[in-house]
Amino acid sequence: MRKLPLATAVAALLFLPASAVAAEDFYGTTEPFAKEAVYFVLTDRFVNGDSSNDHRDQGGKHPTFDRPTPGAPAGRTDNIGYLGGDFKGVLDNAGYIRDLGFTSVWVTPIVDNPDEAFTGGEEVKWEGMFTDRGKTGYHGYWGINFYKLDEHLPSEGLDFAGFTRGMKEQQLDVVLDIVGNHGSPAYSMQTMQPQYGKVWDKDGKLIADHQNLDPDKLDPRRKPMHAFYNTGGGLAQLSDFNENNPAVMEYLVGAYEQWIDQGAAAFRVDTIAWMPHAFWKEFADRIRAKKPGFFMFGENFNYDAASIAGHTWTRNGSYSVLDFPLKAKLTEVFEKPGISYEELGKALYLEDGPYANPYDLMTFYDNHDMARMNAPDTGFIDAHHWLFTARGIPVIYYGSETGFERGHAEHAGNRNYFGQARIDAAPQSPIFGPLKRIATLRRETPALQRGLQLNVRLKGDQAIFYRVLQHEGVTQTALVLLNKADVPAKLSVSEYLEAGTWRDAFNGKTERVRNRLQVEVPAHGVRVFLLDKPLTRADTRTRLADLMARKRTDPQ
């Protein structure tokens, strides 16, 4: 048989009917959680739905409610005490979150925290990271009984199980923030406080006590109450759990299985890097033995992709992670004008990257542990257009739909109370409407959730890419065109473009396309076009097959 020249063969394939080309699987991920978009609330700071659980008289000489951070400049506020946010405040606003386009709500830890303000450490001060004297456990990360619900969160008839059930009725899943490496602050107090540095079990029995001793003064061999802790110290004055003590694993697995039973749909794992991979592998295996496929994503506060990627590997427990390397590029690109979209491409790792699968990563631009993004309204709009169309699972911190406390760090307003009045006024923000529009589109568009990403151009103020999903009976390609300039832009696409009838994802109008699609994208705008048929262009299919082959890096 005479062989055709390669160019002739490719040209022939370009014009074959779709039925003549065997369907291939193209997808970014098959992870079910990839369909989610996550709204992150620091529960105490969202909405006080029930003032009866505020415990405003708690703490005696070391009160816990409403403790302004010292040193605030004129017109600025911050607080290190409880402010009343609770399950009811979140549930009362479930419709608001759902209507914004989100499908899940990540809540901060729900376990019992101490009932007094902490008296150790360095005195808290304005903009002072790791200054904890005078601070309370309003954030939830200072657990003392991981089986017990903190009293500031539930209401009569609304425990955690009732909360997750109510949220599910509003079509929202609950992502639970968990801590595995530490408990409450444990030492440096002038006088030992009754709960700090201690751990109780599900029956209320004291099983660990730091006894206000510096870590190197602990004696785990001779004193059983010290065996829960490491002697080398950890983060700030926190009690550092001993990863080599089987009792620690048993305690944590039992506690977090309990919260799964009560409706937690996924876990965000705090400070995952502070325990070794072997610890988290065992934890993941045991949790998934109970709940197969249970999704967990970790926080390793590290901007080096190679450093955080190990958590995603099978041999280390197959966790997703918060995408800090991309976060660094997102704030660089969207906080100030003039930074090219090309910078984002450097952190996507779509080919031969270090992650088990980059499409499973949690993408974000700020959170409760860092300064909020310091961008103009248009910067937030542009960032949301990217997050809800590009690879990854988007996470938005509460209040970002209005630019709340932009640019402010912890102990300088980052975690301030949002409140019902701000929620009611949120639709008036210029950021709100565009976020709702793009988040709703992602929720309704499988290709934007799970599709393979094929970049056409990431340059200057424009980005053009495809998201391609051909898997298990779903066939959809999304063509995304972004413009972060202050003026409209006419964008033209011919690369990898499939001939056919493309549909505008926002208004439903169709465009008959042969060789080129040319459209105007508004200033700080997004256009998305959908094609619901298999791709037949040979060069496109070849490139997609290459992306499929090179997207995963998992040494098992």
Coordinates of C-alpha atoms in Angstrom, one line a residue:
M1 CA 0.0 0.0 0.0
R2 CA 1.3 3.4 -0.9
K3 CA 1.9 5.6 2.2
L4 CA 0.6 9.2 2.1
P5 CA 3.0 12.0 3.2
L6 CA 2.4 13.0 6.8
A7 CA 1.0 16.4 5.9
T8 CA -1.4 14.9 3.4
A9 CA -2.6 12.4 6.0
V10 CA -3.2 15.0 8.6
A11 CA -5.0 17.2 6.1
A12 CA -7.2 14.2 5.2
L13 CA -8.1 13.6 8.8
L14 CA -9.0 17.2 9.3
F15 CA -12.0 16.8 7.0
L16 CA -13.2 13.4 8.1
P17 CA -16.7 13.4 9.6
A18 CA -17.0 13.0 13.3
S19 CA -18.5 9.5 13.0
A20 CA -15.3 8.4 11.1
V21 CA -13.0 9.3 14.0
A22 CA -13.0 7.0 17.0
A23 CA -13.9 8.8 20.2
E24 CA -11.0 9.3 22.7
D25 CA -11.1 10.0 26.3
F26 CA -10.0 13.6 27.1
Y27 CA -10.4 14.9 30.6
G28 CA -8.5 16.8 33.3
T29 CA -9.8 14.7 36.2
T30 CA -12.4 12.1 37.1
E31 CA -12.4 13.3 40.7
P32 CA -16.1 13.8 41.7
F33 CA -15.1 16.8 44.0
A34 CA -13.9 18.7 40.9
K35 CA -17.5 19.8 40.3
E36 CA -17.4 21.8 43.5
A37 CA -16.7 25.5 44.1
V38 CA -15.9 26.3 47.7
Y39 CA -16.9 29.3 49.8
F40 CA -14.7 29.5 52.9
V41 CA -16.1 30.9 56.1
L42 CA -14.4 31.5 59.3
T43 CA -17.5 30.6 61.2
D44 CA -17.3 32.9 64.1
R45 CA -16.8 35.8 61.8
F46 CA -19.5 35.2 59.3
V47 CA -23.0 35.9 60.8
N48 CA -24.2 35.7 64.4
G49 CA -27.5 33.8 63.8
D50 CA -28.1 33.0 67.4
S51 CA -27.0 35.3 70.2
S52 CA -28.0 32.8 72.9
N53 CA -24.8 30.8 72.2
D54 CA -22.4 33.8 72.4
H55 CA -21.3 33.1 76.0
R56 CA -20.5 36.7 76.5
D57 CA -19.7 36.2 80.2
Q58 CA -17.2 33.4 79.5
G59 CA -13.6 33.4 80.8
G60 CA -13.8 35.2 84.1
K61 CA -10.6 37.2 84.5
H62 CA -9.7 36.2 80.9
P63 CA -12.9 37.0 79.0
T64 CA -13.4 35.5 75.5
F65 CA -16.0 37.7 73.9
D66 CA -15.2 40.9 71.8
R67 CA -11.5 41.6 72.5
P68 CA -10.3 44.3 70.2
T69 CA -6.7 44.0 69.0
P70 CA -4.5 46.7 70.6
G71 CA -2.8 49.3 68.4
A72 CA -5.4 49.7 65.7
P73 CA -4.9 52.8 63.6
A74 CA -7.8 55.3 63.4
G75 CA -10.7 53.9 61.4
R76 CA -9.4 50.3 61.5
T77 CA -10.5 47.4 63.6
D78 CA -9.5 43.8 64.5
N79 CA -10.6 41.4 67.1
I80 CA -9.1 38.4 68.9
G81 CA -12.2 37.4 70.8
Y82 CA -15.4 35.6 69.8
L83 CA -17.9 37.7 67.9
G84 CA -20.8 35.3 67.7
G85 CA -20.8 33.6 64.3
D86 CA -22.4 30.2 64.4
F87 CA -24.0 27.4 62.4
K88 CA -27.3 29.2 62.3
G89 CA -25.7 32.3 60.8
V90 CA -24.2 30.1 58.0
L91 CA -27.4 28.1 57.5
D92 CA -29.6 31.2 57.4
N93 CA -27.5 32.4 54.5
A94 CA -27.1 29.1 52.6
G95 CA -29.3 30.5 49.9
Y96 CA -27.1 33.5 49.5
I97 CA -24.0 31.3 49.1
R98 CA -25.8 28.9 46.7
D99 CA -27.2 31.7 44.6
L100 CA -23.7 33.1 44.3
G101 CA -22.8 29.9 42.4
F102 CA -21.1 27.9 45.1
T103 CA -21.7 24.2 45.9
S104 CA -19.7 23.7 49.1
V105 CA -19.0 25.6 52.3
W106 CA -15.7 25.1 54.1
V107 CA -16.1 25.8 57.8
T108 CA -13.3 26.3 60.3
P109 CA -12.7 23.6 63.0
I110 CA -15.8 22.8 65.1
V111 CA -14.1 21.0 68.0
D112 CA -14.1 22.3 71.6
N113 CA -11.6 25.1 72.3
P114 CA -10.5 26.6 75.7
D115 CA -13.0 28.8 77.6
E116 CA -10.5 31.5 78.5
A117 CA -8.2 33.9 76.6
F118 CA -4.6 32.6 76.5
T119 CA -2.2 34.3 78.9
G120 CA 1.1 32.9 77.5
G121 CA 3.2 33.8 74.5
E122 CA 3.9 37.3 73.3
E123 CA 1.3 39.9 73.8
V124 CA -1.0 40.3 70.7
K125 CA -0.4 43.4 68.7
W126 CA -1.6 45.0 65.5
E127 CA -0.2 43.2 62.5
G128 CA 1.7 40.8 64.9
M129 CA 1.8 37.3 63.5
F130 CA 2.1 34.6 66.1
T131 CA 1.4 37.0 69.0
D132 CA -1.2 35.1 71.0
R133 CA -1.4 36.5 74.5
G134 CA -4.9 37.7 75.0
K135 CA -6.2 35.7 72.0
T136 CA -9.0 33.2 72.1
G137 CA -9.9 30.0 70.2
Y138 CA -12.6 31.8 68.2
H139 CA -11.0 30.4 65.0
G140 CA -11.4 26.7 66.2
Y141 CA -7.8 25.6 65.7
W142 CA -7.0 25.2 69.4
G143 CA -8.7 21.9 70.1
I144 CA -8.9 20.4 73.5
N145 CA -11.6 17.7 72.9
F146 CA -11.8 16.7 69.2
Y147 CA -15.0 14.7 69.9
K148 CA -16.9 17.5 71.4
L149 CA -18.6 20.4 69.6
D150 CA -17.5 23.8 70.7
E151 CA -20.4 25.5 72.5
H152 CA -20.3 28.7 70.4
L153 CA -21.5 27.0 67.3
P154 CA -24.7 25.0 67.8
S155 CA -28.2 26.2 68.6
E156 CA -31.1 24.4 70.2
G157 CA -32.1 21.7 67.7
L158 CA -29.1 22.5 65.4
D159 CA -26.0 20.4 66.1
F160 CA -23.4 19.6 63.5
A161 CA -25.5 16.8 62.0
G162 CA -28.4 19.1 61.8
F163 CA -26.3 21.8 60.2
T164 CA -24.9 19.5 57.5
R165 CA -28.4 18.2 56.8
G166 CA -29.8 21.7 56.5
M167 CA -27.0 22.8 54.2
K168 CA -27.5 19.7 52.1
E169 CA -31.2 20.6 51.8
Q170 CA -29.9 23.9 50.4
Q171 CA -27.8 22.0 47.9
L172 CA -24.5 22.8 49.7
D173 CA -22.0 20.3 51.1
V174 CA -19.9 21.0 54.2
V175 CA -16.1 20.8 54.0
L176 CA -14.7 20.4 57.5
D177 CA -11.4 21.9 58.5
I178 CA -9.4 19.4 60.6
V179 CA -6.2 19.6 62.6
G180 CA -4.0 16.6 63.1
N181 CA -0.6 18.0 64.4
H182 CA -1.5 20.1 67.4
G183 CA -3.9 21.1 70.1
S184 CA -4.2 24.3 72.1
P185 CA -1.3 26.5 73.2
A186 CA 0.4 24.6 76.0
Y187 CA 3.1 26.5 77.8
S188 CA 4.6 29.9 78.7
M189 CA 1.6 30.9 80.9
Q190 CA 2.6 32.6 84.1
T191 CA 0.0 30.5 85.9
M192 CA -1.2 27.3 84.3
Q193 CA -4.7 27.8 82.9
P194 CA -7.2 24.9 83.4
Q195 CA -7.7 23.8 79.8
Y196 CA -4.7 24.9 77.7
G197 CA -2.3 22.2 76.7
K198 CA -4.8 19.4 77.6
V199 CA -6.7 16.8 75.6
W200 CA -9.9 15.0 76.6
D201 CA -11.3 11.9 75.0
K202 CA -14.9 11.2 73.8
D203 CA -15.9 10.2 77.4
G204 CA -14.6 13.4 78.9
K205 CA -11.5 11.7 80.4
L206 CA -8.3 13.7 80.4
I207 CA -5.7 11.8 78.3
A208 CA -2.9 14.4 77.8
D209 CA -1.5 17.3 79.7
H210 CA 1.4 19.5 78.8
Q211 CA 1.3 21.0 82.4
N212 CA 2.6 24.4 81.2
L213 CA 6.0 22.9 80.6
D214 CA 8.4 23.9 77.8
P215 CA 8.5 21.0 75.3
D216 CA 12.0 20.0 76.3
K217 CA 10.9 19.6 79.9
L218 CA 8.3 17.0 79.0
D219 CA 9.0 13.4 80.1
P220 CA 6.9 11.1 77.9
R221 CA 8.6 7.9 79.1
R222 CA 7.8 8.3 82.7
K223 CA 4.7 10.5 82.6
P224 CA 1.8 9.1 80.5
M225 CA 0.1 12.4 80.3
H226 CA 3.1 13.7 78.3
A227 CA 3.1 10.9 75.8
F228 CA 0.7 12.6 73.4
Y229 CA 3.3 15.3 72.7
N230 CA 6.6 15.8 71.0
T231 CA 9.5 17.3 73.0
G232 CA 11.1 19.3 70.3
G233 CA 8.5 22.1 70.1
G234 CA 6.4 23.2 67.2
L235 CA 4.5 26.2 65.9
A236 CA 4.2 29.1 68.4
Q237 CA 3.3 27.7 71.9
L238 CA 1.0 25.0 70.5
S239 CA 1.0 21.5 71.9
D240 CA 2.8 19.4 69.2
F241 CA 1.3 15.9 68.8
N242 CA 3.6 12.9 68.7
E243 CA 3.2 11.3 65.2
N244 CA 4.9 8.1 66.5
N245 CA 2.4 7.5 69.3
P246 CA -0.3 5.1 68.0
A247 CA -2.7 6.6 70.5
V248 CA -2.6 9.9 68.6
M249 CA -3.7 8.3 65.4
E250 CA -6.4 6.3 67.1
Y251 CA -7.7 9.5 68.8
L252 CA -7.8 11.5 65.6
V253 CA -9.3 8.9 63.3
G254 CA -12.0 8.1 65.8
A255 CA -12.9 11.8 66.2
Y256 CA -13.0 12.6 62.5
E257 CA -14.9 9.5 61.7
Q258 CA -17.5 10.8 64.1
W259 CA -17.8 14.1 62.2
I260 CA -18.0 12.2 58.8
D261 CA -20.9 10.2 60.3
Q262 CA -22.6 13.6 61.1
G263 CA -22.3 14.8 57.5
A264 CA -18.8 16.2 56.8
A265 CA -18.5 15.8 53.0
A266 CA -14.7 16.5 52.7
F267 CA -11.8 17.5 54.9
R268 CA -9.4 20.5 54.6
V269 CA -6.3 19.3 56.5
D270 CA -4.6 22.1 58.4
T271 CA -0.8 22.3 58.6
I272 CA -0.4 19.0 56.8
A273 CA 3.4 19.5 56.4
W274 CA 3.9 19.3 60.2
M275 CA 3.3 15.5 60.2
P276 CA 5.3 13.1 58.0
H277 CA 3.8 11.5 54.9
A278 CA 3.6 8.1 56.6
F279 CA 1.3 9.5 59.2
W280 CA -1.1 11.1 56.7
K281 CA -1.0 7.9 54.5
E282 CA -2.2 5.8 57.4
F283 CA -4.8 8.4 58.3
A284 CA -6.1 8.6 54.7
D285 CA -6.2 4.8 54.4
R286 CA -8.3 4.5 57.5
I287 CA -10.7 7.3 56.7
R288 CA -11.2 5.9 53.2
A289 CA -11.7 2.4 54.5
K290 CA -14.8 3.9 56.2
K291 CA -15.7 6.3 53.4
P292 CA -14.2 5.2 50.0
G293 CA -13.1 8.1 47.8
F294 CA -13.4 10.6 50.6
F295 CA -11.8 13.9 49.4
M296 CA -9.2 15.7 51.4
F297 CA -7.0 18.7 50.7
G298 CA -4.1 19.8 52.7
E299 CA -2.5 23.2 53.6
N300 CA 1.3 23.3 53.2
F301 CA 2.0 27.0 53.4
N302 CA 4.8 26.8 50.8
Y303 CA 5.2 28.4 47.4
D304 CA 7.4 25.7 45.9
A305 CA 5.5 23.2 43.8
A306 CA 8.0 20.5 44.3
S307 CA 7.7 20.8 48.0
I308 CA 4.0 20.5 48.3
A309 CA 3.4 18.0 45.4
G310 CA 4.4 15.0 47.5
H311 CA 1.2 15.1 49.5
T312 CA -0.7 14.4 46.2
W313 CA 1.1 11.2 45.4
T314 CA -0.6 7.8 46.0
R315 CA 2.2 6.5 48.3
N316 CA 1.6 9.6 50.6
G317 CA -2.2 9.4 50.8
S318 CA -3.5 11.0 47.6
Y319 CA -4.4 14.3 49.1
S320 CA -5.1 17.4 47.1
V321 CA -3.4 20.6 48.3
L322 CA -4.1 24.3 48.3
D323 CA -2.3 25.6 45.3
F324 CA 0.1 28.1 46.9
P325 CA 2.5 28.4 43.9
L326 CA -0.4 29.5 41.7
K327 CA -1.8 31.8 44.4
A328 CA 1.5 33.7 44.3
K329 CA 1.1 34.2 40.5
L330 CA -2.6 35.1 40.8
T331 CA -2.0 38.0 43.2
E332 CA 1.0 39.1 41.1
V333 CA -1.2 39.2 38.0
F334 CA -4.4 40.6 39.4
E335 CA -3.4 43.0 42.2
K336 CA -1.7 45.4 39.7
P337 CA -2.3 46.1 36.0
G338 CA 0.4 45.4 33.4
I339 CA 1.4 41.9 34.6
S340 CA 1.0 39.4 31.8
Y341 CA -1.2 36.3 31.9
E342 CA 1.9 34.5 30.9
E343 CA 2.9 34.4 34.5
L344 CA 0.0 32.2 35.4
G345 CA 1.1 29.6 32.8
K346 CA 4.3 29.2 34.8
A347 CA 2.4 27.7 37.8
L348 CA -0.2 25.6 36.0
Y349 CA 2.1 22.5 35.5
L350 CA -0.3 21.0 32.9
E351 CA 2.6 18.9 31.5
D352 CA 5.3 16.9 33.3
G353 CA 4.6 18.8 36.6
P354 CA 5.3 17.5 40.1
Y355 CA 1.7 16.9 41.1
A356 CA -0.2 13.6 40.9
N357 CA -2.8 15.6 39.0
P358 CA -2.8 19.4 38.8
Y359 CA -6.6 19.5 37.9
D360 CA -7.4 18.3 41.5
L361 CA -5.7 21.2 43.2
M362 CA -7.6 23.8 45.2
T363 CA -7.0 27.2 43.6
F364 CA -7.3 30.5 45.6
Y365 CA -5.9 34.0 45.8
D366 CA -6.0 34.6 49.6
N367 CA -7.3 33.2 52.9
H368 CA -7.4 33.7 56.7
D369 CA -3.7 33.2 57.2
M370 CA -2.4 35.8 54.8
A371 CA -3.2 39.3 53.7
R372 CA -6.3 39.4 51.6
M373 CA -5.8 40.3 48.0
N374 CA -5.0 44.0 47.6
A375 CA -6.7 44.5 44.2
P376 CA -9.2 47.0 42.8
D377 CA -12.7 45.7 42.0
T378 CA -11.6 44.9 38.5
G379 CA -8.7 42.8 39.9
F380 CA -11.2 40.6 41.8
I381 CA -13.5 40.3 38.8
D382 CA -10.5 39.2 36.6
A383 CA -9.3 36.8 39.2
H384 CA -12.7 35.2 39.5
H385 CA -13.0 34.9 35.7
W386 CA -9.7 32.9 35.8
L387 CA -10.4 30.8 38.8
F388 CA -13.8 29.6 37.6
T389 CA -12.7 28.7 34.1
A390 CA -9.1 27.4 34.4
R391 CA -7.9 24.2 35.9
G392 CA -8.4 23.5 39.6
I393 CA -11.2 23.7 42.1
P394 CA -11.9 27.3 43.2
V395 CA -11.9 28.5 46.8
I396 CA -13.1 32.0 47.7
Y397 CA -12.7 33.4 51.2
Y398 CA -15.8 35.0 52.8
G399 CA -16.4 38.6 51.9
S400 CA -14.3 38.5 48.7
E401 CA -17.5 38.9 46.8
T402 CA -17.3 42.6 47.9
G403 CA -13.6 43.1 48.3
F404 CA -14.0 43.0 52.1
E405 CA -10.9 44.1 54.1
R406 CA -8.7 43.9 50.9
G407 CA -5.0 44.0 51.6
H408 CA -5.3 43.4 55.3
A409 CA -3.5 40.6 57.1
E410 CA -4.2 38.7 60.3
H411 CA -4.4 40.9 63.4
A412 CA -5.1 43.8 61.0
G413 CA -8.7 43.0 59.8
N414 CA -8.3 39.9 57.7
R415 CA -10.7 37.9 60.0
N416 CA -13.1 40.7 60.8
Y417 CA -16.8 40.1 61.3
F418 CA -18.8 40.2 58.1
G419 CA -22.4 40.2 59.3
Q420 CA -25.9 40.1 57.9
A421 CA -26.0 43.8 56.9
R422 CA -23.0 43.3 54.6
I423 CA -24.5 40.2 53.2
D424 CA -27.7 42.0 52.4
A425 CA -25.8 44.8 50.7
A426 CA -23.3 42.5 48.9
P427 CA -25.2 42.5 45.5
Q428 CA -24.5 46.2 45.2
S429 CA -20.8 45.5 45.0
P430 CA -19.3 45.7 41.4
I431 CA -17.5 42.4 42.2
F432 CA -20.7 40.5 43.2
G433 CA -22.5 40.2 39.9
P434 CA -19.6 39.1 37.7
L435 CA -18.7 36.5 40.4
K436 CA -22.2 35.1 40.5
R437 CA -22.3 35.0 36.7
I438 CA -19.0 33.1 36.2
A439 CA -19.5 30.8 39.2
T440 CA -23.0 29.8 38.1
L441 CA -21.6 29.1 34.6
R442 CA -19.0 26.7 36.0
R443 CA -21.6 25.0 38.2
E444 CA -23.6 24.2 35.0
T445 CA -20.7 23.4 32.7
P446 CA -18.9 20.1 33.0
A447 CA -16.0 21.1 30.7
L448 CA -15.1 23.9 33.1
Q449 CA -15.1 21.6 36.1
R450 CA -13.2 18.6 34.7
G451 CA -12.0 19.4 31.2
L452 CA -8.4 19.1 30.0
Q453 CA -6.9 22.5 29.6
L454 CA -5.3 23.4 26.2
N455 CA -3.7 26.8 26.2
V456 CA -3.8 28.9 23.0
R457 CA -2.4 32.2 24.3
L458 CA -1.6 33.5 27.7
K459 CA -0.1 36.9 26.9
G460 CA -0.4 40.5 28.1
D461 CA -4.0 41.2 29.1
Q462 CA -5.6 38.4 27.2
A463 CA -5.9 34.7 27.8
I464 CA -7.4 32.1 25.5
F465 CA -7.7 28.4 26.2
Y466 CA -9.9 25.3 25.7
R467 CA -11.3 23.0 28.4
V468 CA -12.1 19.7 26.7
L469 CA -14.2 16.9 28.2
Q470 CA -14.9 13.7 26.3
H471 CA -15.4 11.0 28.9
E472 CA -18.1 8.6 30.0
G473 CA -20.8 9.9 27.7
V474 CA -20.1 13.6 28.3
T475 CA -18.8 15.5 25.2
Q476 CA -18.2 19.2 25.7
T477 CA -15.5 21.7 24.8
A478 CA -15.4 25.2 26.3
L479 CA -13.4 27.9 24.5
V480 CA -12.5 30.6 27.1
L481 CA -11.5 34.1 26.2
L482 CA -10.4 36.5 29.0
N483 CA -9.6 40.2 28.8
K484 CA -8.3 42.1 31.8
A485 CA -7.6 45.3 30.0
D486 CA -9.5 48.5 30.7
V487 CA -10.8 48.6 27.2
P488 CA -12.7 46.0 25.1
A489 CA -10.5 43.7 22.9
K490 CA -11.2 41.9 19.6
L491 CA -9.8 38.4 20.1
S492 CA -9.4 36.0 17.2
V493 CA -8.9 32.2 17.5
S494 CA -8.0 29.7 14.8
E495 CA -5.5 27.5 16.6
Y496 CA -7.0 24.0 17.4
L497 CA -10.5 25.4 16.5
E498 CA -13.0 22.8 15.6
A499 CA -15.4 23.7 12.8
G500 CA -19.0 23.6 13.8
T501 CA -21.7 25.4 15.6
W502 CA -20.4 27.0 18.8
R503 CA -22.8 28.3 21.4
D504 CA -22.3 31.4 23.6
A505 CA -22.4 29.9 27.1
F506 CA -24.0 33.1 28.6
N507 CA -26.7 34.0 26.1
G508 CA -27.2 30.8 24.1
K509 CA -26.6 32.5 20.7
T510 CA -24.8 30.3 18.2
E511 CA -21.8 31.0 15.9
R512 CA -21.2 28.9 12.8
V513 CA -17.4 28.5 12.7
R514 CA -15.2 27.2 9.9
N515 CA -11.6 28.4 10.3
R516 CA -11.7 31.3 12.8
L517 CA -13.7 32.7 15.6
Q518 CA -13.4 36.4 16.2
V519 CA -15.3 38.1 19.0
E520 CA -15.2 41.2 21.2
V521 CA -14.4 40.6 24.8
P522 CA -15.5 43.5 27.1
A523 CA -13.0 45.3 29.4
H524 CA -12.4 43.0 32.4
G525 CA -14.7 40.5 30.7
V526 CA -15.0 36.9 29.8
R527 CA -16.5 35.1 26.8
V528 CA -17.1 31.3 26.8
F529 CA -18.2 29.3 23.8
L530 CA -19.4 25.7 24.0
L531 CA -19.2 22.9 21.4
D532 CA -21.1 19.7 22.2
K533 CA -19.6 17.2 19.8
P534 CA -16.4 15.1 19.5
L535 CA -13.3 16.9 18.3
T536 CA -12.1 15.7 14.9
R537 CA -9.1 18.0 14.0
A538 CA -6.0 15.8 13.9
D539 CA -3.7 18.4 15.4
T540 CA -6.0 19.2 18.2
R541 CA -6.5 15.5 19.0
T542 CA -2.8 14.9 18.9
R543 CA -2.1 17.8 21.2
L544 CA -4.8 16.7 23.6
A545 CA -3.5 13.1 23.6
D546 CA -0.1 14.5 24.5
L547 CA -1.6 16.5 27.4
M548 CA -3.4 13.5 28.6
A549 CA -0.2 11.4 28.7
R550 CA 1.8 14.1 30.4
K551 CA -0.6 15.6 33.0
R552 CA 0.0 13.0 35.7
T553 CA 3.2 12.6 37.7
D554 CA 2.7 10.0 40.4
P555 CA 5.6 7.9 41.6
Q556 CA 3.1 5.7 43.4

